[in-house]
Coordinates of C-alpha atoms and ligand atoms in Angstrom, one line a residue:
X7 CA 31.5 -12.9 -41.1
X8 CA 30.7 -16.0 -39.0
X9 CA 27.5 -17.8 -40.0
X10 CA 27.2 -19.6 -36.7
X11 CA 28.2 -23.0 -38.0
X12 CA 31.9 -22.8 -37.8
X13 CA 32.6 -21.5 -41.3
X14 CA 32.6 -18.0 -42.7
X15 CA 30.0 -16.9 -45.2
X16 CA 32.2 -18.0 -48.1
X17 CA 32.0 -21.5 -46.8
X18 CA 35.7 -22.1 -46.5
X19 CA 37.4 -19.6 -44.2
X20 CA 37.5 -20.4 -40.6
X21 CA 35.2 -18.8 -38.1
X22 CA 37.5 -16.3 -36.2
X23 CA 36.9 -15.1 -32.7
X24 CA 38.7 -13.8 -29.6
X25 CA 37.6 -16.8 -27.6
X26 CA 36.1 -20.1 -28.4
X27 CA 34.4 -21.8 -25.4
X28 CA 33.8 -25.5 -25.8
X29 CA 30.7 -26.8 -24.0
X30 CA 27.3 -25.3 -23.2
X31 CA 26.8 -26.6 -19.7
X32 CA 26.7 -24.3 -16.7
X33 CA 30.4 -23.5 -17.3
X34 CA 30.1 -22.7 -21.0
X35 CA 27.0 -20.6 -20.5
X36 CA 28.4 -18.5 -17.8
X37 CA 31.7 -18.1 -19.7
X38 CA 29.7 -16.8 -22.7
X39 CA 27.6 -14.4 -20.6
X40 CA 30.7 -13.0 -18.8
X41 CA 33.0 -12.7 -21.8
X42 CA 30.4 -11.2 -24.0
X43 CA 29.6 -8.7 -21.3
X44 CA 33.3 -7.7 -21.2
X45 CA 33.3 -7.0 -24.9
X46 CA 35.0 -10.1 -26.2
X47 CA 33.9 -11.8 -29.4
X48 CA 33.2 -15.2 -27.8
X49 CA 31.3 -18.2 -29.2
X50 CA 30.5 -21.5 -27.7
X51 CA 30.6 -24.8 -29.6
X52 CA 28.6 -27.7 -28.2
X53 CA 28.0 -31.2 -29.5
X54 CA 24.5 -31.4 -28.1
X55 CA 21.5 -29.7 -29.8
X56 CA 20.8 -27.6 -26.7
X57 CA 22.2 -26.2 -23.5
X58 CA 22.5 -27.9 -20.1
X59 CA 25.5 -30.2 -20.3
X60 CA 25.2 -32.8 -17.6
X61 CA 21.5 -32.1 -17.2
X62 CA 21.0 -32.4 -21.0
X63 CA 22.6 -35.9 -21.1
X64 CA 21.7 -37.5 -17.8
X65 CA 18.0 -38.0 -18.1
X66 CA 17.8 -41.4 -16.4
X67 CA 14.9 -42.1 -14.0
X68 CA 15.5 -40.5 -10.6
X69 CA 18.3 -38.1 -11.8
X70 CA 18.6 -35.1 -9.5
X71 CA 21.2 -33.0 -7.8
X72 CA 22.4 -33.8 -4.3
X73 CA 23.5 -30.3 -3.5
X74 CA 20.4 -28.5 -2.3
X75 CA 18.6 -26.5 -5.0
X76 CA 19.0 -23.1 -3.3
X77 CA 22.7 -23.6 -3.5
X78 CA 23.1 -25.6 -6.7
X79 CA 22.4 -22.5 -8.8
X80 CA 24.2 -19.5 -10.2
X81 CA 25.0 -16.6 -7.9
X82 CA 26.1 -14.0 -10.5
X83 CA 22.8 -12.2 -10.9
X84 CA 20.6 -11.3 -7.9
X85 CA 17.7 -10.9 -10.3
X86 CA 18.0 -14.4 -11.6
X87 CA 18.3 -15.7 -8.0
X88 CA 15.0 -13.8 -7.1
X89 CA 12.9 -14.8 -10.1
X90 CA 13.7 -18.5 -10.3
X91 CA 11.5 -20.7 -8.0
X92 CA 12.8 -24.2 -7.1
X93 CA 10.2 -26.8 -6.2
X94 CA 12.2 -29.4 -4.3
X95 CA 14.9 -29.6 -1.7
X96 CA 17.0 -31.3 -4.4
X97 CA 15.9 -30.5 -7.9
X98 CA 15.2 -33.2 -10.4
X99 CA 16.9 -33.3 -13.8
X100 CA 13.9 -31.8 -15.7
X101 CA 13.8 -28.8 -13.4
X102 CA 17.6 -28.2 -13.6
X103 CA 17.4 -28.4 -17.4
X104 CA 14.5 -25.9 -17.4
X105 CA 16.7 -23.6 -15.3
X106 CA 19.5 -23.9 -17.8
X107 CA 17.1 -23.1 -20.6
X108 CA 15.8 -20.2 -18.7
X109 CA 19.3 -18.8 -18.3
X110 CA 20.0 -19.3 -22.0
X111 CA 16.8 -17.4 -22.9
X112 CA 17.1 -14.7 -20.3
X113 CA 20.6 -13.7 -21.5
X114 CA 20.0 -14.5 -25.1
X115 CA 22.9 -16.9 -25.1
X116 CA 21.9 -19.2 -27.9
X117 CA 22.7 -16.7 -30.6
X118 CA 26.4 -17.3 -29.9
X119 CA 26.2 -21.1 -29.3
X120 CA 26.9 -23.3 -32.2
X121 CA 25.0 -26.5 -31.4
X122 CA 25.6 -30.0 -32.9
X123 CA 29.2 -29.1 -33.3
X124 CA 31.8 -31.5 -32.0
X125 CA 35.4 -30.4 -31.5
X126 CA 37.6 -33.2 -32.9
X127 CA 41.0 -31.6 -32.9
X128 CA 42.6 -28.6 -31.3
X129 CA 46.1 -27.3 -32.4
X130 CA 48.1 -24.3 -31.3
X131 CA 49.3 -22.3 -34.3
X132 CA 52.6 -21.1 -33.1
X133 CA 53.2 -18.4 -35.8
X134 CA 49.8 -16.9 -35.5
X135 CA 49.5 -17.3 -31.7
X136 CA 46.0 -18.7 -32.3
X137 CA 44.2 -21.9 -31.5
X138 CA 42.7 -23.8 -34.4
X139 CA 39.8 -26.0 -33.6
X140 CA 38.6 -28.6 -36.1
X141 CA 35.0 -29.5 -35.7
X142 CA 32.6 -31.7 -37.6
X143 CA 31.0 -28.4 -38.8
X144 CA 34.1 -26.4 -39.8
X145 CA 37.1 -24.7 -38.5
X146 CA 37.4 -22.1 -35.7
X147 CA 40.4 -19.9 -34.9
X148 CA 40.7 -18.0 -31.7
X149 CA 43.4 -16.3 -29.6
X150 CA 42.0 -18.1 -26.5
X151 CA 40.1 -21.4 -25.8
X152 CA 38.1 -22.1 -22.7
X153 CA 37.5 -25.8 -22.2
X154 CA 34.1 -25.9 -20.4
X155 CA 33.8 -29.5 -21.3
X156 CA 32.9 -30.9 -17.9
X157 CA 34.4 -33.4 -15.5
X158 CA 31.7 -36.0 -16.1
X159 CA 30.9 -35.8 -19.7
X160 CA 32.4 -38.8 -21.4
X161 CA 30.6 -42.0 -20.5
X162 CA 32.4 -45.2 -19.6
X163 CA 30.9 -48.3 -21.2
X164 CA 33.0 -51.3 -20.1
X165 CA 33.8 -53.8 -22.8
X166 CA 31.9 -56.9 -22.1
X167 CA 32.3 -59.9 -24.5
X168 CA 29.2 -60.3 -26.5
X169 CA 27.7 -56.9 -25.6
X170 CA 26.8 -56.3 -29.3
X171 CA 24.8 -59.6 -29.4
X172 CA 22.3 -58.6 -26.8
X173 CA 18.8 -58.7 -28.3
X174 CA 17.2 -56.0 -26.2
X175 CA 17.8 -52.3 -25.8
X176 CA 20.8 -50.9 -23.8
X177 CA 21.1 -47.5 -22.2
X178 CA 23.8 -45.6 -20.4
X179 CA 22.6 -43.3 -17.6
X180 CA 24.8 -40.5 -19.0
X181 CA 23.3 -40.6 -22.5
X182 CA 19.7 -41.3 -21.8
X183 CA 17.1 -41.1 -24.7
X184 CA 15.2 -37.8 -24.6
X185 CA 11.9 -39.4 -25.2
X186 CA 12.3 -41.5 -22.0
X187 CA 12.2 -45.3 -21.6
X188 CA 9.2 -47.3 -20.6
X189 CA 10.3 -50.3 -18.4
X190 CA 6.8 -51.4 -17.5
X191 CA 6.4 -55.2 -17.9
X192 CA 10.1 -55.7 -18.6
X193 CA 12.9 -57.5 -16.8
X194 CA 15.7 -55.0 -16.5
X195 CA 19.4 -55.4 -15.6
X196 CA 21.3 -52.5 -14.0
X197 CA 25.1 -52.7 -14.1
X198 CA 26.8 -50.6 -11.4
X199 CA 25.9 -49.2 -8.0
X200 CA 27.4 -45.7 -8.0
X201 CA 25.5 -42.4 -7.6
X202 CA 23.5 -42.8 -10.8
X203 CA 22.5 -46.3 -10.1
X204 CA 21.6 -45.4 -6.5
X205 CA 19.2 -42.8 -7.8
X206 CA 17.8 -44.9 -10.7
X207 CA 17.4 -48.3 -9.1
X208 CA 14.4 -47.4 -6.8
X209 CA 12.6 -45.6 -9.7
X210 CA 13.2 -48.4 -12.2
X211 CA 12.2 -51.0 -9.6
X212 CA 8.9 -49.2 -9.2
X213 CA 8.2 -49.5 -12.9
X214 CA 9.6 -52.8 -14.1
X215 CA 8.5 -56.4 -13.7
X216 CA 11.9 -57.8 -12.5
X217 CA 15.1 -55.9 -11.7
X218 CA 18.5 -57.5 -11.4
X219 CA 21.3 -55.3 -10.1
X220 CA 24.9 -56.4 -10.9
X221 CA 27.0 -55.0 -8.1
X222 CA 30.9 -55.0 -8.2
X223 CA 31.4 -52.8 -5.1
X224 CA 28.7 -52.2 -2.5
X225 CA 28.2 -48.5 -1.8
X226 CA 27.5 -46.4 1.2
X227 CA 24.5 -44.1 0.8
X228 CA 22.8 -41.8 3.2
X229 CA 19.1 -40.7 2.9
X230 CA 18.6 -37.5 0.9
X231 CA 15.3 -36.8 2.6
X232 CA 14.1 -35.0 -0.6
X233 CA 10.8 -33.1 -0.2
X234 CA 8.9 -30.2 -1.6
X235 CA 10.9 -27.0 -0.8
X236 CA 9.3 -25.2 2.1
X237 CA 8.2 -21.7 0.7
X238 CA 9.4 -20.1 4.0
X239 CA 12.8 -21.6 3.5
X240 CA 13.0 -20.4 -0.1
X241 CA 11.9 -16.9 1.0
X242 CA 14.6 -16.9 3.7
X243 CA 17.3 -17.8 1.1
X244 CA 16.1 -15.1 -1.3
X245 CA 16.0 -12.5 1.4
X246 CA 19.5 -13.4 2.6
X247 CA 21.2 -14.6 -0.5
X248 CA 24.3 -12.4 -0.3
X249 CA 25.1 -13.4 3.3
X250 CA 24.3 -17.1 2.6
X251 CA 26.3 -17.2 -0.5
X252 CA 29.3 -15.8 1.4
X253 CA 28.8 -18.4 4.0
X254 CA 28.7 -21.1 1.3
X255 CA 31.9 -19.9 -0.3
X256 CA 33.6 -20.1 3.1
X257 CA 33.0 -23.8 3.4
X258 CA 35.4 -26.4 2.1
X259 CA 32.9 -27.8 -0.4
X260 CA 31.2 -24.4 -1.1
X261 CA 27.9 -25.4 0.4
X262 CA 26.3 -24.9 3.8
X263 CA 24.6 -27.8 5.6
X264 CA 21.4 -27.9 7.6
X265 CA 23.2 -28.7 10.8
X266 CA 26.4 -27.0 11.8
X267 CA 29.7 -28.6 10.8
X268 CA 31.4 -30.0 13.9
X269 CA 35.1 -30.3 13.9
X270 CA 35.8 -32.8 16.7
X271 CA 37.1 -36.4 16.1
X272 CA 34.5 -39.2 15.6
X273 CA 36.8 -41.6 17.4
X274 CA 36.9 -39.5 20.6
X275 CA 33.1 -39.4 21.3
X276 CA 31.3 -41.6 23.8
X277 CA 29.0 -44.2 22.4
X278 CA 25.7 -42.4 23.3
X279 CA 26.8 -39.0 22.1
X280 CA 28.2 -40.5 18.9
X281 CA 25.0 -42.3 18.1
X282 CA 22.8 -39.4 19.0
X283 CA 24.7 -37.1 16.7
X284 CA 24.7 -39.6 13.8
X285 CA 21.0 -40.4 14.3
X286 CA 20.1 -36.8 14.1
X287 CA 22.0 -36.3 10.9
X288 CA 20.7 -39.5 9.4
X289 CA 17.1 -38.1 9.9
X290 CA 17.9 -34.7 8.6
X291 CA 19.5 -36.2 5.5
X292 CA 22.1 -35.0 3.0
X293 CA 25.8 -34.3 3.3
X294 CA 25.4 -32.8 6.8
X295 CA 25.9 -36.5 7.8
X296 CA 29.5 -36.3 6.8
X297 CA 30.1 -33.0 8.6
X298 CA 29.2 -34.4 12.0
X299 CA 33.0 -34.6 12.7
X300 CA 36.0 -32.9 11.3
X301 CA 38.0 -36.0 10.6
X302 CA 35.7 -38.4 8.6
X303 CA 38.0 -38.3 5.5
X304 CA 41.1 -37.7 7.5
X305 CA 41.4 -40.4 10.2
X306 CA 40.9 -44.1 9.5
X307 CA 39.6 -44.9 13.0
X308 CA 37.0 -42.1 12.9
X309 CA 36.1 -43.1 9.4
X310 CA 35.6 -46.7 10.4
X311 CA 33.2 -45.7 13.2
X312 CA 31.1 -43.6 10.8
X313 CA 31.1 -46.4 8.2
X314 CA 30.0 -48.9 10.8
X315 CA 27.0 -46.7 11.7
X316 CA 25.9 -46.9 8.0
X317 CA 26.5 -50.7 7.9
X318 CA 24.3 -51.1 11.0
X319 CA 21.6 -49.0 9.2
X320 CA 21.8 -51.3 6.2
X321 CA 21.2 -54.3 8.6
X322 CA 18.2 -52.5 10.1
X323 CA 16.6 -51.5 6.8
X324 CA 17.2 -54.7 4.7
X325 CA 15.0 -57.6 5.8
X326 CA 17.0 -60.5 4.4
X327 CA 20.4 -60.8 6.3
X328 CA 22.0 -62.4 3.2
X329 CA 20.9 -59.5 1.0
X330 CA 22.0 -57.0 3.7
X331 CA 25.5 -58.7 3.9
X332 CA 25.8 -58.4 0.1
X333 CA 24.8 -54.7 0.2
X334 CA 27.2 -53.9 3.0
X335 CA 30.4 -52.1 2.0
X336 CA 33.7 -52.6 3.9
X337 CA 35.9 -50.0 2.3
X338 CA 36.5 -46.4 3.6
X339 CA 33.4 -44.3 3.7
X340 CA 33.2 -41.1 1.6
X341 CA 36.4 -42.0 -0.1
X342 CA 34.4 -42.4 -3.3
X343 CA 32.0 -39.6 -4.1
X344 CA 29.3 -40.0 -1.4
X345 CA 25.8 -40.9 -2.5
X346 CA 22.4 -39.7 -1.3
X347 CA 19.4 -41.8 -1.9
X348 CA 15.6 -42.1 -1.7
X349 CA 14.8 -45.6 -0.6
X350 CA 17.9 -47.3 -2.1
X351 CA 18.4 -50.0 0.5
X352 CA 14.6 -50.4 1.0
X353 CA 14.3 -51.3 -2.7
X354 CA 16.1 -54.6 -2.1
X355 CA 13.3 -55.7 0.2
X356 CA 11.0 -56.0 -2.8
X357 CA 10.6 -59.6 -4.1
X358 CA 11.1 -58.7 -7.7
X359 CA 14.5 -57.0 -7.0
X360 CA 17.6 -59.2 -7.2
X361 CA 21.3 -58.5 -6.5
X362 CA 24.1 -60.3 -8.2
X363 CA 27.5 -59.9 -6.6
X364 CA 30.1 -59.6 -9.4
X365 CA 33.0 -58.6 -7.2
X366 CA 34.7 -62.0 -7.0
X367 CA 33.4 -63.3 -10.3
X368 CA 33.1 -60.4 -12.8
X369 CA 30.5 -60.3 -15.5
X370 CA 31.7 -63.0 -17.9
X371 CA 29.8 -61.8 -21.0
X372 CA 26.6 -60.5 -22.3
X373 CA 24.5 -63.0 -24.2
X374 CA 21.6 -62.3 -26.6
X375 CA 19.2 -63.0 -23.6
X376 CA 21.0 -61.5 -20.7
X377 CA 24.1 -61.1 -18.5
X378 CA 26.3 -64.1 -17.7
X379 CA 28.1 -64.3 -14.4
X380 CA 30.1 -67.4 -13.3
X381 CA 28.4 -69.6 -15.9
X382 CA 24.9 -68.5 -14.9
X383 CA 22.8 -66.5 -17.4
X384 CA 20.5 -63.9 -15.8
X385 CA 17.9 -63.2 -18.5
X386 CA 16.9 -59.5 -19.0
X387 CA 15.0 -57.6 -21.6
X388 CA 17.0 -54.4 -21.3
X389 CA 20.3 -53.4 -19.8
X390 CA 21.1 -50.1 -18.1
X391 CA 24.8 -49.3 -17.9
X392 CA 25.2 -47.1 -14.8
X393 CA 28.9 -47.5 -15.2
X394 CA 30.0 -43.9 -14.9
X395 CA 32.5 -41.7 -16.7
X396 CA 36.0 -41.4 -17.9
X397 CA 36.1 -38.5 -15.4
X398 CA 38.1 -35.2 -15.4
X399 CA 40.5 -36.0 -18.3
X400 CA 38.5 -38.2 -20.6
X401 CA 36.7 -35.4 -22.5
X402 CA 39.8 -33.2 -22.8
X403 CA 42.0 -36.0 -24.1
X404 CA 39.4 -37.1 -26.7
X405 CA 39.7 -33.7 -28.3
X406 CA 43.2 -34.4 -29.6
X407 CA 44.8 -31.2 -28.3
X408 CA 48.3 -30.3 -29.3
X409 CA 50.2 -27.4 -27.9
X410 CA 53.5 -25.7 -28.4
X411 CA 55.9 -27.7 -30.6
X412 CA 53.2 -30.1 -31.5
X413 CA 53.2 -31.7 -28.1
X414 CA 50.1 -33.7 -27.5
X415 CA 48.1 -33.2 -24.3
X416 CA 47.8 -36.9 -24.1
X417 CA 51.6 -37.2 -23.9
X418 CA 52.0 -34.3 -21.5
X419 CA 49.5 -36.1 -19.3
X420 CA 50.9 -39.6 -19.8
X421 CA 51.6 -40.0 -16.1
X422 CA 48.3 -38.3 -15.0
X423 CA 47.0 -34.8 -15.6
X424 CA 49.4 -31.9 -14.9
X425 CA 48.0 -28.3 -14.5
X426 CA 48.7 -25.1 -12.7
X427 CA 45.7 -24.3 -10.5
X428 CA 43.6 -26.5 -12.6
X429 CA 43.3 -23.5 -15.0
X430 CA 46.4 -23.7 -17.3
X431 CA 48.8 -26.3 -18.7
X432 CA 52.5 -25.7 -19.5
X433 CA 53.0 -25.8 -23.2
X434 CA 49.4 -25.0 -24.0
X435 CA 49.3 -21.2 -24.0
X436 CA 46.0 -19.4 -23.9
X437 CA 44.1 -22.5 -23.1
X438 CA 42.0 -22.5 -19.9
X439 CA 40.2 -25.4 -18.3
X440 CA 37.1 -24.7 -16.2
X441 CA 37.1 -27.0 -13.1
X442 CA 40.1 -28.8 -14.5
X443 CA 42.1 -31.4 -12.7
X444 CA 44.0 -29.9 -9.8
X445 CA 41.1 -27.6 -8.8
X446 CA 38.3 -28.3 -6.2
X447 CA 35.8 -29.1 -9.0
X448 CA 34.1 -32.4 -8.1
X449 CA 34.9 -32.1 -4.4
X450 CA 32.8 -29.0 -4.2
X451 CA 29.4 -27.7 -5.1
X452 CA 30.3 -27.3 -8.8
X453 CA 28.3 -24.2 -9.7
X454 CA 30.3 -21.9 -7.4
X455 CA 33.5 -23.6 -8.5
X456 CA 32.5 -22.9 -12.1
X457 CA 31.7 -19.3 -11.4
X458 CA 35.0 -18.8 -9.6
X459 CA 37.0 -20.2 -12.5
X460 CA 35.1 -18.3 -15.2
X461 CA 35.5 -15.0 -13.1
X462 CA 39.2 -15.7 -12.8
X463 CA 39.6 -16.4 -16.5
X464 CA 37.6 -13.3 -17.4
X465 CA 39.7 -11.1 -15.1
X466 CA 42.8 -12.5 -16.7
X467 CA 41.6 -11.9 -20.2
X468 CA 40.8 -8.3 -19.4
X469 CA 44.2 -7.8 -17.8
X470 CA 45.9 -9.2 -20.8
X471 CA 43.9 -7.0 -23.1
X472 CA 44.7 -3.9 -21.1
X473 CA 48.4 -4.7 -21.2
X474 CA 48.4 -5.8 -24.8
X475 CA 49.7 -9.1 -23.8
X476 CA 49.2 -11.9 -26.4
X477 CA 49.9 -15.1 -24.5
X478 CA 49.7 -16.5 -21.0
X479 CA 51.1 -19.9 -20.3
X480 CA 51.7 -21.9 -17.1
X481 CA 55.4 -22.2 -16.3
X482 CA 56.7 -25.8 -16.1
X483 CA 58.0 -25.2 -12.5
X484 CA 54.7 -23.7 -11.3
X485 CA 52.9 -26.7 -12.9
X486 CA 55.2 -29.2 -11.2
X487 CA 54.8 -27.3 -7.9
X488 CA 51.0 -27.5 -8.2
X489 CA 50.9 -31.2 -9.1
X490 CA 53.0 -31.9 -5.9
X491 CA 50.7 -29.6 -3.9
X492 CA 47.6 -31.4 -5.0
X493 CA 49.2 -34.8 -4.2
X494 CA 50.4 -33.5 -0.8
X495 CA 46.9 -32.3 0.1
X496 CA 45.2 -35.5 -1.1
X497 CA 47.7 -37.5 0.9
X498 CA 46.6 -35.8 4.1
X499 CA 43.2 -37.4 3.5
X500 CA 41.8 -40.9 3.0
X501 CA 40.6 -40.2 -0.5
X502 CA 43.5 -42.0 -2.2
X503 CA 42.8 -45.2 -0.3
X504 CA 40.0 -46.7 -2.5
X505 CA 39.4 -47.4 -6.2
X506 CA 37.5 -44.3 -7.2
X507 CA 37.1 -42.3 -10.4
X508 CA 38.8 -39.4 -8.5
X509 CA 41.9 -41.5 -9.0
X510 CA 41.1 -42.7 -12.5
X511 CA 40.8 -46.2 -11.1
X512 CA 37.5 -47.0 -12.9
X513 CA 39.1 -46.9 -16.3
X514 CA 41.3 -49.9 -17.2
X515 CA 44.8 -48.6 -18.0
X516 CA 44.3 -45.0 -16.8
X517 CA 47.1 -43.7 -14.7
X518 CA 46.2 -43.5 -11.0
X519 CA 46.6 -40.0 -9.8
X520 CA 44.3 -38.1 -7.4
X521 CA 42.8 -35.5 -9.7
X522 CA 40.7 -32.9 -7.7
X523 CA 42.0 -30.7 -5.0
X524 CA 40.2 -30.8 -1.6
X525 CA 39.3 -27.4 -0.1
X526 CA 37.5 -24.6 -1.9
X527 CA 38.4 -21.5 0.3
X528 CA 42.2 -21.9 0.4
X529 CA 42.2 -22.6 -3.3
X530 CA 40.2 -19.4 -4.1
X531 CA 42.7 -17.4 -2.0
X532 CA 45.6 -18.9 -3.9
X533 CA 44.0 -18.0 -7.3
X534 CA 43.3 -14.4 -6.1
X535 CA 46.9 -14.1 -4.9
X536 CA 48.4 -15.4 -8.1
X537 CA 46.3 -13.0 -10.2
X538 CA 47.1 -10.0 -8.0
X539 CA 50.8 -10.9 -8.1
X540 CA 51.0 -10.4 -11.9
X541 CA 49.9 -14.0 -12.6
X542 CA 52.7 -15.5 -10.7
X543 CA 53.7 -18.9 -12.2
X544 CA 52.3 -17.9 -15.6
X545 CA 54.6 -16.6 -18.4
X546 CA 53.1 -13.5 -20.0
X547 CA 54.3 -12.6 -23.5
Ligands
FAD8 P1 29.0 -30.2 -18.4 O1 27.7 -30.0 -17.8 O2 29.5 -31.6 -18.4 O3 29.0 -29.6 -19.9 C1 30.1 -29.9 -20.7 C2 29.6 -29.8 -22.1 O4 30.7 -29.9 -23.0 C3 28.6 -30.8 -22.5 O5 27.4 -30.2 -22.9 C4 29.2 -31.6 -23.6 O6 28.3 -32.0 -24.6 C5 30.2 -30.6 -24.2 N1 31.3 -31.2 -24.9 C6 32.2 -32.1 -24.4 N2 33.1 -32.4 -25.3 C7 32.8 -31.7 -26.4 C8 33.4 -31.6 -27.7 N3 34.5 -32.3 -28.0 N4 32.8 -30.7 -28.6 C9 31.8 -30.0 -28.3 N5 31.2 -30.0 -27.1 C10 31.7 -30.9 -26.1 N6 27.6 -31.4 -9.2 C11 27.2 -30.7 -8.1 O7 27.9 -29.8 -7.7 N7 26.1 -31.1 -7.5 C12 25.3 -32.0 -7.9 O8 24.3 -32.3 -7.3 C13 25.7 -32.8 -9.1 N8 24.9 -33.7 -9.6 C14 25.3 -34.4 -10.7 C15 24.5 -35.4 -11.2 C16 24.9 -36.2 -12.3 C17 24.0 -37.2 -12.8 C18 26.2 -35.9 -12.9 C19 26.6 -36.7 -14.0 C20 27.0 -34.9 -12.4 C21 26.5 -34.1 -11.3 N9 27.3 -33.1 -10.9 C22 26.9 -32.4 -9.7 C23 28.4 -32.6 -11.6 C24 28.0 -31.8 -12.8 O9 28.7 -32.3 -13.9 C25 28.3 -30.3 -12.6 O10 27.6 -29.8 -11.4 C26 28.0 -29.3 -13.7 O11 26.7 -29.5 -14.3 C27 29.1 -29.4 -14.8 O12 28.9 -28.3 -15.7 P2 30.0 -28.0 -16.8 O13 29.4 -27.0 -17.7 O14 31.3 -27.8 -16.2 O15 30.1 -29.4 -17.6
N01_9 O1 29.4 -43.6 -11.9 P1 30.4 -44.3 -10.8 P2 28.0 -42.8 -11.6 N1 31.6 -54.4 -14.1 O2 31.7 -44.3 -11.4 C1 30.4 -50.0 -11.7 C2 28.1 -37.7 -10.3 N2 26.7 -38.0 -10.0 O3 27.5 -42.4 -13.0 O4 32.6 -49.3 -7.8 C3 30.7 -54.1 -13.1 O5 30.3 -43.6 -9.5 C4 31.2 -49.4 -10.6 O6 31.7 -50.4 -9.8 P3 33.1 -50.2 -8.9 C5 28.8 -38.0 -9.0 O7 29.9 -37.1 -8.9 C6 26.0 -37.4 -9.1 O8 27.2 -43.6 -10.7 O9 34.0 -49.5 -9.8 N3 30.5 -52.9 -12.5 C7 30.2 -48.5 -10.0 O10 29.4 -49.2 -9.1 C8 29.2 -39.4 -9.2 O11 30.3 -39.9 -8.4 C9 24.7 -37.7 -8.8 O12 33.5 -51.5 -8.5 C10 31.1 -51.9 -13.1 C11 29.4 -48.0 -11.2 O13 29.6 -48.9 -12.2 C12 29.6 -39.4 -10.7 O14 28.6 -38.5 -11.3 C13 24.1 -38.7 -9.5 C14 32.0 -52.0 -14.1 C15 29.9 -46.6 -11.6 O15 29.7 -45.7 -10.6 C16 29.6 -40.7 -11.4 O16 28.5 -41.5 -10.9 C17 24.8 -39.3 -10.5 C18 32.2 -53.4 -14.6 N4 33.1 -53.6 -15.6 C19 26.1 -39.0 -10.7 N5 32.5 -50.8 -14.5 C20 24.0 -37.0 -7.7 O17 23.3 -37.5 -6.9 C21 32.0 -49.9 -13.6 N6 31.1 -50.6 -12.8 C22 24.3 -35.6 -7.5

C-alpha cells in the first residue's frame, strides 16, 4: 500500500503505480484527472508544497498571463468553464493560482499528489520494464512516466563574481517569496529586461525609492491594455465556448485575437494603410498586434517595418532621447518571445528610474553594496534577478534520466534535444513529455497544448492496455525525421535569427537548437494521424 510519501507502509518498499506523473502544474493536474478517470493508478510527485507550477513559483510583482483569461484556462470540462469567473482581461498570478487550487479541490486531486517530493534520478529497469524514480522522499516504480515538468521551471541565475558577498536580499522572479517583498524606501536593482522584468519593473518602480535596471538587450513590448473583464464579454464566451474553443484550436498559436488575423505582407502596404492598421492594433493591445500581417516572423523586410513602428512608439513615449535610444531594440521583432506590458516604457520617464546598458560592458561583479559595471558601482539595497530560465530541457536534464542500456538523456541530447513529436524519446520507452521540445508548447497558448498532449498520452495508454502492449518507444528514424522537420519549419521563419531562450542561447554552453515547433493545428493533425496509424514511428512491444 502506498502511504503517499513515496514509500510503502513498511517504509522500505517502493511505491508502485501504473503511471507516475512528475509535476503538479496545469499539465500534471490534468494528467492526473484524466488518467485517474480512465482507471489508471496514477500519482503525481511535485517538489512544491502545493499545485500551480509556474503560478506557484512566479509570484513577482506584476506577474500575469498574456494570453487572455477566457482562453488561458482548461477546456476539458464545460461545467468548470461555466462556474469560474475571471476578473481581468489578463489574469494576475494570484487569480491563476486560485484557479489551479479550485481545480485541485473540485476534482479532489490532492489525494494523489505527493508534495515536497523532488525527483532526483530516473532509471529504466530493463528486466522489469518499469521506470524507477528516486526522490528525496523515497522510491517510485511505474510502467509509465509522464514528465509534466514544464518548459520554464528551472531558473537561470547567471554567475556573477562576488554575488555571494552582496549585503542585501536577492530574489529571482521565478522563485519569489510567498510572503511577498516590501520594496518601499529601498533602492532596487533589476537585472534583465525579458517578459518577467517588463511586468515587474513598473510595479516595483511604483513602490521603491530608486530603481536601477541593468539591460543587456533592449526589448520590444506592446501594450497589453489590461482592464477589468467586461461581464458581457465573459458571458459571450461562456455562451459560445464550444465554438470559440474550436476557433482557438484552429489558430497557429491556439488563441483567437480581438481583431481578425490578416495574412497579407507588411512590406507591401502603403504608408497610410500600414500606419492605420498598426495604430489600431497598438490601441487594442495584445498579440493581435503581431497578427496584422501574415509575414511578421517570416519576412525580414516586413519584420523590420513592424519593428520600426515600435521603435517610433518608444521615441514618442520616452521623454529623454538618450533614454529612448538606450531602450530601443534593433534586432528582429517577435524573434524572442514577444512581451506585453502595462506602462513599461513610460516607467523610464520617472526621475527615480535609471537604466544601465550592460550590452557592451557586461556586469563586472556584484559587490557587497551593489552592482559593478565598467568600474562603476551602482549601489542597491536589493537585487531582482529577472534572468529567465534554462528553458525546455533544463528541468528534464536535471532529473538524471537514464534509458535503455543505461544511456543518459543528457548524452542522447548532447547536440540538442531529440524527440519524436515532442512526446517520446528513442531509447526511453514509456516516458512521455508534456509540451516537450519539438512540440508547439511555448509558441502556443500553453493550456490547449497541454490538454492536447495529455489527451494523446491518455488515448495511447488506453490503446496499449487494450492490446496488452507493455512498451511504446519512439523509433530512432522517426525521431531523426522529427528533429529535421522541426528544424526545417523553424528555418522557414525568422525565429532562429536572434539569441533567444527558444534556441538555448541564454545559457552559456547550451547547444543552440531551435526547440519548439511553430504551428499548433498542423501539429495536432500529425499527432492524430500517427495515433490512428497504429502509432506510426513508435515501436510497440
Ligand atoms: P509548470 O507549471 O512549470 O509545472 C511543472 C511542475 O513540475 C512545477 O510545479 C515544478 O515544481 C515541478 N517539477 C519540476 N521538476 C521537478 C522534479 N524534479 N521533481 C518534482 N517536481 C518537479 N503560457 C501561456 O500560454 N500563456 C501565458 O500567458 C503564460 N504566462 C507565463 C508567465 C510566466 C511568468 C511564466 C514563467 C510562464 C508563462 N507561461 C505562459 C508558460 C507556463 O509555464 C505555462 O502556461 C504553464 O503554466 C505550464 O504548465 P506545466 O504544468 O506544463 O509546467
Ligand atoms: O526571461 P527571459 P523571463 N547579464 O529569458 C537578461 C514566460 N513569461 O523570465 O536578452 C545581464 O526572457 C536577458 O538578457 P538578453 C515567457 O515565455 C511570460 O523574462 O539575454 N542580463 C533578458 O533580458 C518568457 O519569454 C510572461 O541579453 C542577463 C533577461 O535577463 C519566459 O517566461 C511573463 C544576463 C531574461 O529574459 C522567460 O521570461 C514572464 C546576464 N548575465 C515570463 N542573463 C507573460 O507575460 C540574462 N539576462 C505571459
